[in-house]
GROMACS .gro file of C-alpha atoms in nm:
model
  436
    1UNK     CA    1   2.769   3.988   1.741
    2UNK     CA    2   2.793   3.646   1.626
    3UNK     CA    3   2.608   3.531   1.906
    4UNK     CA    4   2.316   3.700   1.801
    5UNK     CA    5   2.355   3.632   1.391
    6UNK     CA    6   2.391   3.294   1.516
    7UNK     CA    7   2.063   3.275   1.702
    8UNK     CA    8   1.877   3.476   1.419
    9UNK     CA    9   1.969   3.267   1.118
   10UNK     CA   10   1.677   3.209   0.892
   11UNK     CA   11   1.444   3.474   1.072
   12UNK     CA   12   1.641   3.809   0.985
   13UNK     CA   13   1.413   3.915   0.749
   14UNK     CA   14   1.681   3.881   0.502
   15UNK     CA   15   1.672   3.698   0.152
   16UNK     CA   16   1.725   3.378   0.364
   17UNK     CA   17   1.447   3.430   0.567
   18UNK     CA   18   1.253   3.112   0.610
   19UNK     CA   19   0.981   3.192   0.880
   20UNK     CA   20   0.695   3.242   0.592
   21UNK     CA   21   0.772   2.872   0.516
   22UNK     CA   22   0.759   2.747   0.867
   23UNK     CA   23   0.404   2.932   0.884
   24UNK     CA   24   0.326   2.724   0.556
   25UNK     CA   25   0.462   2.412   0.656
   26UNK     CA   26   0.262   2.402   1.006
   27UNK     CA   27  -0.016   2.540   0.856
   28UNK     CA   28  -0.065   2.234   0.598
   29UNK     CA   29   0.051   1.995   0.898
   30UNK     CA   30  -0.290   2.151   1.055
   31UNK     CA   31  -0.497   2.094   0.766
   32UNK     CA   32  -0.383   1.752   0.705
   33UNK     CA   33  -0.441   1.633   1.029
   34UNK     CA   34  -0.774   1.758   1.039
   35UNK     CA   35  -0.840   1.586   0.704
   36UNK     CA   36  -0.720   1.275   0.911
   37UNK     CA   37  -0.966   1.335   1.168
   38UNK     CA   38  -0.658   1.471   1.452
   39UNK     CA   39  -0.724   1.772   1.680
   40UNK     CA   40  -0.385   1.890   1.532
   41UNK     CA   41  -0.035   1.736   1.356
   42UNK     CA   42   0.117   1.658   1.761
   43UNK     CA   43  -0.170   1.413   1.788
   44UNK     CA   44  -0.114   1.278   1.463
   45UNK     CA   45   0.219   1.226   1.503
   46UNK     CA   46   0.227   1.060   1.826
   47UNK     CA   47  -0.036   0.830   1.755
   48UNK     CA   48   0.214   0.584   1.522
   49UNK     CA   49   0.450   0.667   1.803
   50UNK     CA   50   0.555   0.456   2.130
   51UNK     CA   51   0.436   0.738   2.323
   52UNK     CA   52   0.095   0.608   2.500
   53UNK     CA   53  -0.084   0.957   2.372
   54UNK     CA   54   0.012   1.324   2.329
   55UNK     CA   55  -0.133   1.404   2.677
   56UNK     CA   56   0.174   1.164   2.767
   57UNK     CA   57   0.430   1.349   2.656
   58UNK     CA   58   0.318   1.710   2.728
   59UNK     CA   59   0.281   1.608   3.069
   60UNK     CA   60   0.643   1.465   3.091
   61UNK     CA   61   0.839   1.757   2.962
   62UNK     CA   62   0.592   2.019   3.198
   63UNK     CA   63   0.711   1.805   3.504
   64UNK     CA   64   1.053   1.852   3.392
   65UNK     CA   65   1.074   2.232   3.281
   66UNK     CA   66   1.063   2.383   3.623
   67UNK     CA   67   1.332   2.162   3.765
   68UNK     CA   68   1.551   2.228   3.483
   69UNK     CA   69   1.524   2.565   3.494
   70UNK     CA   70   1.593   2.575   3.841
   71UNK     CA   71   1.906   2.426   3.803
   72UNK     CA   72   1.978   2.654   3.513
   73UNK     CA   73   1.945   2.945   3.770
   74UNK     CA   74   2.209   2.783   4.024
   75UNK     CA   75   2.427   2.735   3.732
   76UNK     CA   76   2.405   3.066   3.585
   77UNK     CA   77   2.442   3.197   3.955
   78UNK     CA   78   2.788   3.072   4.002
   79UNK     CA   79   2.916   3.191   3.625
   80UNK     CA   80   2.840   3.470   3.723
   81UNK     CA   81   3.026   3.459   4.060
   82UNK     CA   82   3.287   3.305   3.823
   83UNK     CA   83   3.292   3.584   3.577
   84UNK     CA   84   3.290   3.871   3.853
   85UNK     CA   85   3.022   4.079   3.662
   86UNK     CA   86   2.688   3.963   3.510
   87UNK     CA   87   2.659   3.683   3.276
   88UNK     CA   88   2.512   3.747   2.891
   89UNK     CA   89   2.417   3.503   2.680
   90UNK     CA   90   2.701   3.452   2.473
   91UNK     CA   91   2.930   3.408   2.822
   92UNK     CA   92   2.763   3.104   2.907
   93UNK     CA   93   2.999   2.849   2.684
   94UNK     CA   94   3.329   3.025   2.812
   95UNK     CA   95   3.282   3.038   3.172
   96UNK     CA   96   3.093   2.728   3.208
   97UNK     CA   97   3.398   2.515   3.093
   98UNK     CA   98   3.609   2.807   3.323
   99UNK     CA   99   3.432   2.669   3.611
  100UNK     CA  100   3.410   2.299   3.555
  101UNK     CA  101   3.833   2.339   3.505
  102UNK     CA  102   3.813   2.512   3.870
  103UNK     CA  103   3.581   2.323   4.042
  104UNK     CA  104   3.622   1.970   3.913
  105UNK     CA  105   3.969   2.024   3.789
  106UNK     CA  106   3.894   1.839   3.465
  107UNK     CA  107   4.023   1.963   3.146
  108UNK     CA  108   3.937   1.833   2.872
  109UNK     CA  109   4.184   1.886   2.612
  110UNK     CA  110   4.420   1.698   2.870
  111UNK     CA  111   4.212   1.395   2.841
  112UNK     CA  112   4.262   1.351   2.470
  113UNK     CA  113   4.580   1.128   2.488
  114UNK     CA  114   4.405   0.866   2.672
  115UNK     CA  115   4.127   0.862   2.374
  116UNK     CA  116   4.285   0.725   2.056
  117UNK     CA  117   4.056   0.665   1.780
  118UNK     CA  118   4.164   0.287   1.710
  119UNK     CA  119   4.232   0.166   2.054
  120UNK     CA  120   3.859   0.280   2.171
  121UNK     CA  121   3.714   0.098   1.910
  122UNK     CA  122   3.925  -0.218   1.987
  123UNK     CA  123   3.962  -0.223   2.338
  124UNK     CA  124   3.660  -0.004   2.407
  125UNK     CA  125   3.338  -0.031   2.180
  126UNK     CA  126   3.401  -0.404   2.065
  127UNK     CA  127   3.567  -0.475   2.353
  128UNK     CA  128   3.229  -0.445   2.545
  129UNK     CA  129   2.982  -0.586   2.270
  130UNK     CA  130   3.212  -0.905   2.335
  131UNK     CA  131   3.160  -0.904   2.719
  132UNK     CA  132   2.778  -0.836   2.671
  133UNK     CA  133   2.734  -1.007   2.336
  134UNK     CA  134   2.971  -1.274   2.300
  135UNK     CA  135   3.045  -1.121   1.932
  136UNK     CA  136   3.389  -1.096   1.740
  137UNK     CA  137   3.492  -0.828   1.547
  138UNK     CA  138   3.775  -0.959   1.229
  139UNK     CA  139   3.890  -0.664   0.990
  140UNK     CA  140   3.816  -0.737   0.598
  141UNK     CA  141   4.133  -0.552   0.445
  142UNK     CA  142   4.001  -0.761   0.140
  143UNK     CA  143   3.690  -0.584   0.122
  144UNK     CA  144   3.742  -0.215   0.011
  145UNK     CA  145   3.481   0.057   0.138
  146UNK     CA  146   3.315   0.308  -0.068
  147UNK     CA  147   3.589   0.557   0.049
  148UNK     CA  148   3.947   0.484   0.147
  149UNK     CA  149   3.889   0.635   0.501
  150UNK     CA  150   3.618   0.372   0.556
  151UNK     CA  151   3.683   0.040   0.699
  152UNK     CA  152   3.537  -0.303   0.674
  153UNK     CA  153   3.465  -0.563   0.979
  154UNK     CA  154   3.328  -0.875   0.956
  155UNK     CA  155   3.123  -0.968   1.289
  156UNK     CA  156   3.089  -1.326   1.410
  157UNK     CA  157   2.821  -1.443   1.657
  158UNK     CA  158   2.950  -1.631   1.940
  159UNK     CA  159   2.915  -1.982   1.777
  160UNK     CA  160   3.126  -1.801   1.485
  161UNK     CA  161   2.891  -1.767   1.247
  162UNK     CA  162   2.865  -1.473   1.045
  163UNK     CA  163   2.645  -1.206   1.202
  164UNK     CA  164   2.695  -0.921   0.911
  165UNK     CA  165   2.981  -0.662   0.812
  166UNK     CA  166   3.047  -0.329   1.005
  167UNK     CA  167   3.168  -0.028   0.866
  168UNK     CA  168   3.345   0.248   0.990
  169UNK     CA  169   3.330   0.568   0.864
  170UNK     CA  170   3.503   0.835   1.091
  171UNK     CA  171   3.675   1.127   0.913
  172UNK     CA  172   3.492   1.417   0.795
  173UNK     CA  173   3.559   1.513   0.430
  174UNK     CA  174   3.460   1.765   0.196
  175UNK     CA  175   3.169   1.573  -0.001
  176UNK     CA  176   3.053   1.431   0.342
  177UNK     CA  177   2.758   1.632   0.526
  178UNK     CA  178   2.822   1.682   0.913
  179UNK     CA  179   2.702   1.525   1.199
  180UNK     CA  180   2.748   1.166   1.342
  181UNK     CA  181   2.451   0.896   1.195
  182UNK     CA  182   2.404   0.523   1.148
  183UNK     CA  183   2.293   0.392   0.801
  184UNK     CA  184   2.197   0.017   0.758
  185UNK     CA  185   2.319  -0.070   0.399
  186UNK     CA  186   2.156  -0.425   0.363
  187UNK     CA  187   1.867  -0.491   0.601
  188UNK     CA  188   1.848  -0.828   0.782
  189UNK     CA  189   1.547  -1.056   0.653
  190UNK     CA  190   1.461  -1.418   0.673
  191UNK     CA  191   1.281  -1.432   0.385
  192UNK     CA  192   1.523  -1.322   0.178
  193UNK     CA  193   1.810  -1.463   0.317
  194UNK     CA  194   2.025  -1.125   0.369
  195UNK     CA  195   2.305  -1.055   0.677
  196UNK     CA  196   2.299  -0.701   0.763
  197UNK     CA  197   2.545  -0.431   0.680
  198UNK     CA  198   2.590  -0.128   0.890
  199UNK     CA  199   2.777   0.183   0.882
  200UNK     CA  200   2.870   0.417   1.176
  201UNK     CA  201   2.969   0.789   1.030
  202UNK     CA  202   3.132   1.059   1.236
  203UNK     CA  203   3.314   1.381   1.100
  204UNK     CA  204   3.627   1.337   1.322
  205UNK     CA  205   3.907   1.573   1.185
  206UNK     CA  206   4.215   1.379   1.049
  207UNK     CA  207   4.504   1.429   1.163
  208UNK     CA  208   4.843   1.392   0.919
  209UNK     CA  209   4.935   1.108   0.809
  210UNK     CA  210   5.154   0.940   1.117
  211UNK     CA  211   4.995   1.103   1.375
  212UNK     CA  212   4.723   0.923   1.616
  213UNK     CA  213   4.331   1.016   1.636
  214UNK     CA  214   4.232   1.135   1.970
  215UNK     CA  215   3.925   1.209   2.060
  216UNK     CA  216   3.694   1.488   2.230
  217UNK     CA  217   3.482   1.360   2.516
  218UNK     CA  218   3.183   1.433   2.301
  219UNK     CA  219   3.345   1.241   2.001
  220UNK     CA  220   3.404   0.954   2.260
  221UNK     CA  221   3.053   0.959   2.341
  222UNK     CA  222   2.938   0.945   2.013
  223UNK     CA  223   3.120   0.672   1.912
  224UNK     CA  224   2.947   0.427   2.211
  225UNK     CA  225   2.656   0.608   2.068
  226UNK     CA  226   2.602   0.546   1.722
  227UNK     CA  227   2.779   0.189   1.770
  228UNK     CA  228   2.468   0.121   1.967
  229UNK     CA  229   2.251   0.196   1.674
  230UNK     CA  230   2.474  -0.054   1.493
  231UNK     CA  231   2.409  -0.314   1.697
  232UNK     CA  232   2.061  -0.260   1.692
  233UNK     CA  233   2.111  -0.337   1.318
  234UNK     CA  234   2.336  -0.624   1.367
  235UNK     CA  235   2.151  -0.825   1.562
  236UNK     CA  236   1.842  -0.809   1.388
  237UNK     CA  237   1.615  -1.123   1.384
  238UNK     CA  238   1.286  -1.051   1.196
  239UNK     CA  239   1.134  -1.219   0.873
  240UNK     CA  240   1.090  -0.875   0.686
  241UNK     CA  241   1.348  -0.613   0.604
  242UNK     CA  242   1.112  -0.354   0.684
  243UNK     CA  243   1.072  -0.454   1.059
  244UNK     CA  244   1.465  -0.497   1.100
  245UNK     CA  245   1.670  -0.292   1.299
  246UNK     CA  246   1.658   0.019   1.364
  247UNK     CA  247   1.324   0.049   1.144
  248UNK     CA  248   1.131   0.162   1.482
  249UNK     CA  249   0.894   0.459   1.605
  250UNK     CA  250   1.142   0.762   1.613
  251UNK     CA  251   1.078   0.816   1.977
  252UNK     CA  252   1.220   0.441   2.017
  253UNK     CA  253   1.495   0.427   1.812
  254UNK     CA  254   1.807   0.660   2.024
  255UNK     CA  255   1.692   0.375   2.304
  256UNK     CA  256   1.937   0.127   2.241
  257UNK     CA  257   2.172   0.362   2.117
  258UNK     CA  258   2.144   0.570   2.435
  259UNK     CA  259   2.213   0.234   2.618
  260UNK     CA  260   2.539   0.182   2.507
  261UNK     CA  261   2.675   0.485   2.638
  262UNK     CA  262   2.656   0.311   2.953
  263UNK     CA  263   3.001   0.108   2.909
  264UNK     CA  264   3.225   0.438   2.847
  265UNK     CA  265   3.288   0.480   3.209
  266UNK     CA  266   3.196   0.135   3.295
  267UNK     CA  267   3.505   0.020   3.535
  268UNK     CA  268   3.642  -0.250   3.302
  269UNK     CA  269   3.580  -0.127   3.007
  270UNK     CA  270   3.724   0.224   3.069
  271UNK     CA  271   4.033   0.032   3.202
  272UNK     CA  272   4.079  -0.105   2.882
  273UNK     CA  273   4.107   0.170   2.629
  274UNK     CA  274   4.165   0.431   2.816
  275UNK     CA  275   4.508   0.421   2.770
  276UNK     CA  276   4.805   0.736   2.741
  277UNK     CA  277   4.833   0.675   2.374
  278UNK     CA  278   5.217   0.688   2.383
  279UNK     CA  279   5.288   0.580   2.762
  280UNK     CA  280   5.028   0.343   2.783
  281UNK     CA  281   4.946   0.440   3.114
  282UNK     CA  282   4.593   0.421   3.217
  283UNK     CA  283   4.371   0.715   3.319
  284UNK     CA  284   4.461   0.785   3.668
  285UNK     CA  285   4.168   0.719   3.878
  286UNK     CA  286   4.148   1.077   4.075
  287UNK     CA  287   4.032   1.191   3.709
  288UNK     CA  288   3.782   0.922   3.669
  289UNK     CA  289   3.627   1.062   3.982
  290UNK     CA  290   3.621   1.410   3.931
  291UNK     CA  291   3.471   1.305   3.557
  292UNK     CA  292   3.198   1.151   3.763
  293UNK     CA  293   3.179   1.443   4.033
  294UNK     CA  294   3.145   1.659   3.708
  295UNK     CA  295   2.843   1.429   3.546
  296UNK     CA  296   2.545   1.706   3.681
  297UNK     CA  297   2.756   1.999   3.617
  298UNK     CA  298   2.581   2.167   3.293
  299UNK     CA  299   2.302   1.967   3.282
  300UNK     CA  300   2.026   2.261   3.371
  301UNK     CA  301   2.188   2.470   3.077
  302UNK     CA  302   2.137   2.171   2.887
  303UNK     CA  303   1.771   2.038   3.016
  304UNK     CA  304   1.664   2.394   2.965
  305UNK     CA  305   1.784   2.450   2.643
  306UNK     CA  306   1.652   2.093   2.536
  307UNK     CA  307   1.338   2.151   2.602
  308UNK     CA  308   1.261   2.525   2.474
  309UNK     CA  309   1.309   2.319   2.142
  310UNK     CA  310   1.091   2.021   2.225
  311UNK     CA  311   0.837   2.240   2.356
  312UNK     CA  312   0.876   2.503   2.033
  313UNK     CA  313   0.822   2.213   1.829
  314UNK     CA  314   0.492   2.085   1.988
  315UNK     CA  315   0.375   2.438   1.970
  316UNK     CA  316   0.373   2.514   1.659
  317UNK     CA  317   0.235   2.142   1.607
  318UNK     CA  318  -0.045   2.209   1.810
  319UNK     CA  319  -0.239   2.465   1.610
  320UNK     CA  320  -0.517   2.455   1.426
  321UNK     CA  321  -0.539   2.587   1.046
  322UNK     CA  322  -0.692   2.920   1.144
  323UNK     CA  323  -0.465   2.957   1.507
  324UNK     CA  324  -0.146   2.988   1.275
  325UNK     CA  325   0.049   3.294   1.323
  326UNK     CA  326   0.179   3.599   1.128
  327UNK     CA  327   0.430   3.679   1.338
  328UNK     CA  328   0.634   3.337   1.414
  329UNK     CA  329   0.855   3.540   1.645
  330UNK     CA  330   0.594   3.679   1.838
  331UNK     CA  331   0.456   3.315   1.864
  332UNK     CA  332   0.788   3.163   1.951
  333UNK     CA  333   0.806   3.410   2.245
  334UNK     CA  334   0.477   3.388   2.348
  335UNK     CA  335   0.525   2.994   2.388
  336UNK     CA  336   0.830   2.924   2.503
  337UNK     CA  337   0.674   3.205   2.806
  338UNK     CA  338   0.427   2.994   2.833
  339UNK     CA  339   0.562   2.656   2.917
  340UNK     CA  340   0.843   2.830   3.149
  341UNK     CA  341   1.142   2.777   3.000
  342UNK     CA  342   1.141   3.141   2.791
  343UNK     CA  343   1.519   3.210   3.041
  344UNK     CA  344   1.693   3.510   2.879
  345UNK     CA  345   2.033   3.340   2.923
  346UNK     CA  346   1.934   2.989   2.729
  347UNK     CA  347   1.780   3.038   2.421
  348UNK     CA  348   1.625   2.654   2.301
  349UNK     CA  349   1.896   2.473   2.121
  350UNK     CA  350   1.681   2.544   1.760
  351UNK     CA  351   1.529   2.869   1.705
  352UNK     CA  352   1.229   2.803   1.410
  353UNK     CA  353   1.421   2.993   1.151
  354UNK     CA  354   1.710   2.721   1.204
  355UNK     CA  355   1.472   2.405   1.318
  356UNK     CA  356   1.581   2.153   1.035
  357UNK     CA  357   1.478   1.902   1.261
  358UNK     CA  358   1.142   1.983   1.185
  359UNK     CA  359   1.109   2.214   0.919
  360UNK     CA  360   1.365   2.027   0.661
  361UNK     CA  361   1.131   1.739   0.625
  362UNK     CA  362   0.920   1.551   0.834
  363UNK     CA  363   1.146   1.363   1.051
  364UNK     CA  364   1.151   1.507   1.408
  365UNK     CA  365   0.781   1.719   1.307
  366UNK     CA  366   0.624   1.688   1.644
  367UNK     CA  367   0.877   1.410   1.725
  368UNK     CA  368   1.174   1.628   1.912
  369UNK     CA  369   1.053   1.503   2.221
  370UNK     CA  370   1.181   1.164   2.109
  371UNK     CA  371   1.519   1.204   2.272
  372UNK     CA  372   1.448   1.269   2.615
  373UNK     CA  373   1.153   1.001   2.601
  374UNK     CA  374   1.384   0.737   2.494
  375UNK     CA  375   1.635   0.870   2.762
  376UNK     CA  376   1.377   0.738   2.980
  377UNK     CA  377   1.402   0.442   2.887
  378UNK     CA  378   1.772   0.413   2.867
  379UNK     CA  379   1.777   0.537   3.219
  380UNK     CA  380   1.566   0.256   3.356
  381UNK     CA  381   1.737   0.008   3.145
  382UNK     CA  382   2.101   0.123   3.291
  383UNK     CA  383   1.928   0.029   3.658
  384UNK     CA  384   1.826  -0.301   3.481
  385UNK     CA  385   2.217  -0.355   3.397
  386UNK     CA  386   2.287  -0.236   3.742
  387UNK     CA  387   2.097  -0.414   3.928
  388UNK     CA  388   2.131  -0.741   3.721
  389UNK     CA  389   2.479  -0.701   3.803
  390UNK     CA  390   2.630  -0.562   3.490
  391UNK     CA  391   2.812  -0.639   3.244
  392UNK     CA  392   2.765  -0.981   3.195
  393UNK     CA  393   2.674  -1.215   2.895
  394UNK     CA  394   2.343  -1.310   3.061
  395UNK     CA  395   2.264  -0.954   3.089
  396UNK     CA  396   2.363  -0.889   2.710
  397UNK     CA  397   2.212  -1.168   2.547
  398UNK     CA  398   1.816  -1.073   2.772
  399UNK     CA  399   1.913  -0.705   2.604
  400UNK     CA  400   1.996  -0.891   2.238
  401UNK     CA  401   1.704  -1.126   2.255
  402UNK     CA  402   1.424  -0.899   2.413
  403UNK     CA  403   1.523  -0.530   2.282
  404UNK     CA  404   1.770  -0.539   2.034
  405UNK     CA  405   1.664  -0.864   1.725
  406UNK     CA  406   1.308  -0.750   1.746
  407UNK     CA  407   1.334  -0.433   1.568
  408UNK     CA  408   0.994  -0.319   1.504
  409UNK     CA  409   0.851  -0.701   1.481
  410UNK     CA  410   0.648  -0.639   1.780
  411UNK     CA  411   0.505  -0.327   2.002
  412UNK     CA  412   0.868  -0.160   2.078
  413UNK     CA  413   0.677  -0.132   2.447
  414UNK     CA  414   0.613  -0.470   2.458
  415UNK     CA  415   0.961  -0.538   2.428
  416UNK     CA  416   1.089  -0.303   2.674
  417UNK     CA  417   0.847  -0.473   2.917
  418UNK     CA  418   0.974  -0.838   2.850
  419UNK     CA  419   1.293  -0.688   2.934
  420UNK     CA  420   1.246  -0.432   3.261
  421UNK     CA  421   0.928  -0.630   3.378
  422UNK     CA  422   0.693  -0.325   3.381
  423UNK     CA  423   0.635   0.035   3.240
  424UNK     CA  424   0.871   0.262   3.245
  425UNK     CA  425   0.931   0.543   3.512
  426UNK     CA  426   1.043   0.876   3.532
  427UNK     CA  427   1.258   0.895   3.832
  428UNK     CA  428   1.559   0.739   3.652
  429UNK     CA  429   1.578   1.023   3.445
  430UNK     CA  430   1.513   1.269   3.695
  431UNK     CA  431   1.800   1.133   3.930
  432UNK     CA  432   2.017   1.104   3.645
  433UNK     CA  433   1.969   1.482   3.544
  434UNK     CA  434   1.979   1.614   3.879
  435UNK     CA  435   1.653   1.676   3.872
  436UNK     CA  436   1.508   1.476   4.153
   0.00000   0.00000   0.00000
């Protein structure tokens, strides 16, 4: 039961029933690309993208539906083997983490001890932006935050000069919305003489006073993640605030961010922080291992469920005034059918009655592609780092001067070229998936 009131939130036909808006809202998205002289809002939207053309990215989530689902199927095969009758919908979540215990042996809540809060972000996240970077990290106790949870760094480039201030923001609270996010407080500018200030925020759950942070896997992850976005605000080197940073084409700006995920496992740095928070003993290896046996496992669930949203999105961005529906269920069905990833165990990830990425505003409107294109990119920039031979300071400052200080100064492409050498291609992605 609250599987399914959880996948029919905003489209019960209840007083909270927002489907008639999504029919509005796509509906004037028609009309005012037309107006624009677009076939329809996708094309509009992609053309102030990095995105070469629409065509572009329609063809590179239909060459990766059919693998995904695929994989989906194997994985849903052996839950069910797992479960020992057949699988529903709202089994997936339970026996997928049953089997990844059994298979892989890794447990997650076991792993927790090794991931406390304040040694990752010492001896893990600046830890590696001083390997790559060169860059110091000094805490400003002086300097009080706009909450008492939040703290203040000062970062120095390598020569020590001051590069800007970093905050961290980690705990969620009451007044604080959810979600993890980067916001850039003071933008970096030549002209006008400003440093940047930057502020990672997570909703990590407190623990009581005395007691030591540690943290999911996913938190982990999203603490490399959104420290990338920092960066990208940190090291901004452009004459006009409005160019700095993280001020890119959406389906640009998880790039870098995606990027620094890279260094969680990375050999040294994992050595490093991942430390038994009252032993100090590191990770033992044979778990590292079976972390990186386990790196596929789930990822056709999560391909598949990826892109029934990325493709929902583009389909109801696609239509013209007149093709709009009046039944946005029917529609939904009738399109996610039609680019092959309609799988009656994986709904998409957003339904349209719950699609705030789209619907509450205009952020990810024919944009929720972004992520997985800018995983391409990552993906071919983590062989760069590879093959380049990895974490080095060479290696760091290319990514810093190239990628990272440009911001949106020149063709976000153009800079991905100057650092890779050439386009970008899909394979990456598609080995990294499992989807080769």
């Amino acid at each position: 039961r609250l599987f399914e009131a959880s996948i029919s939130r905003g489209s019960d036909g209840g007083g909270l029933d927002v489907l008639d808006l999504a029919r509005s809202m796509a509906s004037l998205r028609a009309e005012k690309a037309a107006l624009l002289g677009f076939a329809n809002y996708a094309e509009l939207v992609v053309d102030r993208q990095t995105a070469p053309d629409f065509g572009a990215v329609q063809a590179m989530l239909n060459r990766l539906a059919p693998a995904a689902v695929r994989n989906a199927d194997a994985e849903a095969a052996a839950l069910a083997q797992s479960a020992g009758h057949p699988l529903e919908a709202w089994d997936w979540a339970f026996y997928s983490a049953k089997v990844r215990r059994e298979k892989y042996a890794v447990d997650e809540q076991a792993l927790r001890p090794y991931f406390e809060l304040d040694r990752v972000l010492q001896d893990g996240v600046f830890f590696a932006a001083t390997s790559l970077y060169g860059i110091t990290f000094h805490e400003r106790r002086d300097l009080a935050g706009y909450h008492s949870d939040v703290r203040v760094w000062e970062v120095r480039d390598q020569d020590g000069s001051g590069l800007g201030l970093f905050l961290g923001d980690y705990y969620t609270r009451e007044s604080k919305r959810g979600g993890a996010w980067m916001n850039s407080l003071v933008e970096q500018s030549d002209l006008l003489g400003t440093l940047p200030v930057v502020v990672n925020n997570l909703n990590i759950s407190k623990p009581p006073a005395g007691e030591p942070t540690l943290l999911t896997l996913d938190e982990l992850r999203t603490t490399f993640h959104e420290f990338g976005h920092a960066l990208h605000g940190l090291f901004s080197k452009v004459t006009y605030p409005r160019f700095a940073g993280t001020a890119v084409p959406r389906d640009f700006v998880e790039y870098p961010s995606q990027v620094n995920e890279m260094w969680i496992l990375w050999p040294e740095v994992l050595a490093n922080y991942a430390r038994h928070h009252v032993t100090g003993e590191p990770l033992p290896r044979e778990v590292v291992a079976r972390l990186d046996d386990a790196r596929l496992w789930g990822e056709g669930f999560g391909t598949t469920e990826y892109l029934g949203a990325a493709l929902l999105d583009l389909a109801w961005h696609t239509l013209d005034v007149a093709a709009v529906p009046d039944d946005a269920l029917a529609f939904e069905e009738k399109a996610l059918a039609a680019a092959g990833v309609a799988h009656a165990l994986i709904p998409p990830r957003y339904r349209t009655g719950y699609f705030q990425h789209i619907f509450a505003g205009d952020g990810y409107a024919a944009g929720y592609y972004s992520y997985i294109w800018s995983e391409v990119l990552d993906a071919e920039t983590v062989d760069w780092f590879t093959e380049q031979g990895g974490m080095t300071l060479a290696n760091g400052q290319r990514f810093r001067r190239e990628l990272l200080a440009r911001g949106n100064s020149r063709d976000p492409l153009e800079s991905f070229r100057a650092l890779r050498g050439r386009d970008a291609k899909l394979e990456p992605l598609l080995k990294r998936r499992g989807l080769d």
